[in-house]
């Protein structure tokens, strides 16, 4: 037992049956602290806990509500996520809307949409619709939104590419491109980032690689991320 602030401690150490190497359990709802000591797949309409800590990869099929979630591997959510504090040390995929106060991702991040106060990502970020940042964002590589990037506070990324609009009020660092208007909104190099080509080249390259696919609505989140990587690679050869 833990104290009342953390609820009951529940640990999952492996199941008799697995799918593709993942232990499978039904979704649960409660105010407990849940620890997954193996790779797990959770299936159900809604998963809720006070805290979740996954030692390896974790997949949630369904919506999730949790105050604190720490995943040492990759986290995949097939549904809507409401997570106050999210730390994922590998890749994050959320095929639904993500609402959070603080987000840290050690790898790449792919989401349908996101609303957060603070975002730190050591890889690239691909957003299928929009991302709204209320305080700060720091992305080591490229952040790409098929619709828009908006918010206030501080924004730093090697490349920030918005297909329709970039509306951010505050301090901005990086090469920021708005494709629909063919406009460079900022052309600086964030601290510790390598120098790159001109802003005009960024617009041309990004527009060539992504504008058509995004416009017809056929691009998938994974393809958005791949194109963002291509843009980043071309700009920083």
Coordinates of C-alpha atoms in Angstrom, one line a residue:
X1 CA 0.0 0.0 0.0
X2 CA 1.0 3.6 -0.7
X3 CA -0.2 6.7 1.1
X4 CA -3.5 8.2 0.3
X5 CA -2.0 10.7 -2.2
X6 CA -0.9 7.8 -4.4
X7 CA -3.7 5.3 -3.9
X8 CA -3.1 1.6 -3.9
X9 CA 0.0 0.2 -5.7
X10 CA -0.9 -2.3 -8.4
X11 CA 1.8 -4.1 -10.4
X12 CA 1.5 -6.1 -13.6
X13 CA 4.4 -8.6 -14.0
X14 CA 3.2 -10.5 -17.1
X15 CA 0.2 -12.4 -18.3
X16 CA -0.4 -16.0 -19.4
X17 CA -1.5 -14.9 -22.9
X18 CA 0.1 -12.3 -25.1
X19 CA -0.4 -10.8 -28.6
X20 CA 2.7 -10.0 -30.7
X21 CA 4.9 -10.2 -27.6
X22 CA 2.7 -7.8 -25.6
X23 CA 0.8 -8.8 -22.4
X24 CA -2.9 -8.0 -22.8
X25 CA -5.3 -6.8 -20.1
X26 CA -8.7 -5.1 -20.0
X27 CA -8.9 -1.4 -19.4
X28 CA -9.3 -0.3 -15.7
X29 CA -10.6 2.7 -13.9
X30 CA -9.6 3.9 -10.4
X31 CA -7.4 6.2 -8.4
X32 CA -4.4 3.9 -8.0
X33 CA -0.7 3.9 -9.0
X34 CA -0.2 1.2 -11.7
X35 CA 3.2 -0.2 -12.6
X36 CA 3.8 -2.3 -15.7
X37 CA 6.9 -4.4 -15.4
X38 CA 6.6 -5.8 -18.9
X39 CA 5.4 -4.6 -22.3
X40 CA 1.6 -4.3 -22.1
X41 CA -1.4 -3.7 -24.3
X42 CA -4.5 -2.3 -22.5
X43 CA -7.8 -2.6 -24.3
X44 CA -11.1 -1.0 -23.4
X45 CA -13.2 2.1 -23.8
X46 CA -11.5 4.1 -21.1
X47 CA -8.4 3.7 -18.8
X48 CA -8.1 5.8 -15.7
X49 CA -5.5 5.9 -12.9
X50 CA -3.7 8.3 -10.6
X51 CA -0.3 7.3 -11.9
X52 CA 1.0 4.9 -14.5
X53 CA 4.6 3.8 -14.8
X54 CA 5.6 1.5 -17.6
X55 CA 9.1 0.0 -17.5
X56 CA 8.9 -0.9 -21.3
X57 CA 6.6 -0.2 -24.2
X58 CA 2.9 0.5 -23.4
X59 CA -0.1 0.5 -25.8
X60 CA -3.5 1.8 -24.9
X61 CA -6.4 1.1 -27.2
X62 CA -9.1 3.5 -26.0
X63 CA -9.2 6.8 -24.1
X64 CA -7.0 7.4 -21.1
X65 CA -7.1 9.8 -18.2
X66 CA -4.2 9.9 -15.7
X67 CA -2.5 12.6 -13.6
X68 CA 1.1 11.3 -14.2
X69 CA 2.4 8.8 -16.8
X70 CA 6.0 7.8 -17.2
X71 CA 6.9 5.3 -19.9
X72 CA 10.5 4.1 -20.2
X73 CA 9.9 2.8 -23.8
X74 CA 7.4 3.9 -26.4
X75 CA 3.8 4.9 -25.8
X76 CA 1.0 4.4 -28.3
X77 CA -2.5 5.6 -27.6
X78 CA -5.4 4.8 -29.9
X79 CA -7.8 7.3 -28.5
X80 CA -8.0 10.6 -26.6
X81 CA -5.5 11.2 -23.9
X82 CA -5.8 13.5 -20.9
X83 CA -2.5 13.3 -19.0
X84 CA -1.4 16.1 -16.6
X85 CA 2.3 15.1 -16.7
X86 CA 3.6 12.9 -19.5
X87 CA 7.1 11.6 -19.8
X88 CA 7.9 9.2 -22.6
X89 CA 11.6 8.3 -23.1
X90 CA 11.2 6.8 -26.6
X91 CA 8.5 7.6 -29.2
X92 CA 5.0 8.8 -28.6
X93 CA 2.0 8.2 -30.9
X94 CA -1.5 9.4 -30.0
X95 CA -4.1 8.8 -32.7
X96 CA -6.5 11.1 -30.9
X97 CA -6.4 14.5 -29.2
X98 CA -3.8 14.9 -26.5
X99 CA -4.4 17.3 -23.5
X100 CA -1.6 17.8 -21.0
X101 CA 0.1 20.2 -18.7
X102 CA 3.7 19.0 -19.3
X103 CA 5.0 16.7 -22.1
X104 CA 8.5 15.3 -22.4
X105 CA 9.3 12.9 -25.4
X106 CA 12.8 11.5 -25.8
X107 CA 12.1 10.3 -29.4
X108 CA 9.6 11.4 -32.1
X109 CA 6.1 12.5 -31.3
X110 CA 3.0 11.9 -33.6
X111 CA -0.4 13.2 -32.5
X112 CA -3.8 14.0 -34.0
X113 CA -3.8 17.3 -32.1
X114 CA -2.3 18.6 -28.9
X115 CA -3.0 21.2 -26.2
X116 CA -0.3 21.6 -23.6
X117 CA 1.4 24.1 -21.3
X118 CA 5.0 22.8 -21.8
X119 CA 6.4 20.6 -24.5
X120 CA 10.0 19.3 -24.7
X121 CA 10.8 16.8 -27.5
X122 CA 14.3 15.5 -28.3
X123 CA 13.2 14.4 -31.8
X124 CA 10.6 15.6 -34.3
X125 CA 6.9 16.4 -33.8
X126 CA 4.2 15.7 -36.4
X127 CA 0.7 17.0 -35.8
X128 CA -2.1 15.9 -38.0
X129 CA -4.2 19.0 -37.3
X130 CA -3.2 21.7 -34.7
X131 CA -1.1 22.2 -31.6
X132 CA -1.7 24.8 -29.0
X133 CA 1.1 25.6 -26.6
X134 CA 0.3 27.8 -23.6
X135 CA 3.7 28.4 -22.1
X136 CA 6.8 26.9 -23.8
X137 CA 7.9 24.5 -26.5
X138 CA 11.4 23.2 -27.2
X139 CA 11.8 20.8 -30.1
X140 CA 15.2 19.5 -31.0
X141 CA 14.4 18.9 -34.7
X142 CA 11.3 19.7 -36.8
X143 CA 7.8 20.4 -35.6
X144 CA 5.3 20.0 -38.5
X145 CA 1.5 20.7 -38.3
X146 CA -0.8 19.9 -41.2
X147 CA -3.1 22.8 -40.1
X148 CA -1.5 25.2 -37.5
X149 CA 0.8 25.9 -34.6
X150 CA -0.4 28.5 -32.1
X151 CA 0.1 29.6 -28.5
X152 CA 2.2 32.0 -26.4
X153 CA 5.3 32.1 -24.3
X154 CA 8.5 30.7 -25.8
X155 CA 9.0 28.6 -28.9
X156 CA 12.2 26.9 -30.0
X157 CA 12.7 24.4 -32.8
X158 CA 15.2 23.7 -35.5
X159 CA 12.4 24.0 -38.1
X160 CA 8.8 24.9 -37.4
X161 CA 6.5 24.2 -40.4
X162 CA 2.8 25.0 -40.4
X163 CA 0.7 24.2 -43.5
X164 CA -2.0 26.8 -42.8
X165 CA -1.0 29.2 -40.0
X166 CA 1.6 29.9 -37.3
X167 CA 0.2 32.1 -34.6
X168 CA 2.5 32.3 -31.6
X169 CA 2.9 35.3 -29.3
X170 CA 6.2 35.5 -27.5
X171 CA 9.9 34.6 -28.0
X172 CA 10.5 32.5 -31.1
X173 CA 13.7 30.7 -32.2
X174 CA 14.2 28.6 -35.3
X175 CA 13.3 28.6 -39.0
X176 CA 9.6 29.1 -39.0
X177 CA 7.7 28.6 -42.3
X178 CA 4.0 29.1 -43.1
X179 CA 3.3 27.2 -46.3
X180 CA -0.1 28.6 -47.3
X181 CA 1.2 32.1 -47.4
X182 CA 4.7 31.2 -48.6
X183 CA 6.1 33.2 -45.7
X184 CA 9.1 32.9 -43.4
X185 CA 8.1 34.2 -40.0
X186 CA 11.5 33.7 -38.3
X187 CA 14.9 32.6 -39.5
X188 CA 17.2 32.1 -36.5
X189 CA 19.3 29.3 -35.2
X190 CA 18.3 27.9 -31.8
X191 CA 21.1 27.5 -29.2
X192 CA 23.2 24.4 -29.9
X193 CA 21.6 23.9 -33.3
X194 CA 23.7 23.6 -36.5
X195 CA 23.5 26.4 -39.1
X196 CA 21.3 25.7 -42.2
X197 CA 20.4 27.0 -45.6
X198 CA 18.3 30.1 -46.3
X199 CA 14.7 30.6 -45.3
X200 CA 13.7 30.8 -48.9
X201 CA 15.1 27.3 -49.5
X202 CA 13.2 26.1 -46.5
X203 CA 9.9 27.3 -48.0
X204 CA 10.6 25.8 -51.4
X205 CA 11.7 22.5 -50.1
X206 CA 8.9 22.1 -47.5
X207 CA 6.3 23.2 -50.0
X208 CA 7.5 20.8 -52.6
X209 CA 7.5 17.8 -50.2
X210 CA 4.3 18.3 -48.3
X211 CA 1.8 21.0 -49.5
X212 CA 0.1 18.9 -52.2
X213 CA -0.3 15.8 -50.0
X214 CA -1.7 17.8 -47.0
X215 CA -4.0 19.7 -49.3
X216 CA -5.8 16.6 -50.5
X217 CA -6.1 15.3 -47.0
X218 CA -4.6 11.9 -47.8
X219 CA -1.4 12.2 -45.8
X220 CA -1.2 10.0 -42.7
X221 CA 0.5 11.1 -39.4
X222 CA 3.4 8.7 -40.0
X223 CA 3.9 10.2 -43.5
X224 CA 3.9 13.7 -42.0
X225 CA 6.7 12.7 -39.6
X226 CA 8.7 11.1 -42.5
X227 CA 8.3 14.2 -44.6
X228 CA 9.4 16.4 -41.6
X229 CA 12.5 14.2 -41.3
X230 CA 13.2 14.6 -45.0
X231 CA 12.9 18.4 -44.7
X232 CA 15.2 18.4 -41.7
X233 CA 17.8 16.2 -43.5
X234 CA 17.8 18.3 -46.6
X235 CA 18.1 21.6 -44.7
X236 CA 21.0 20.4 -42.6
X237 CA 23.2 18.3 -44.9

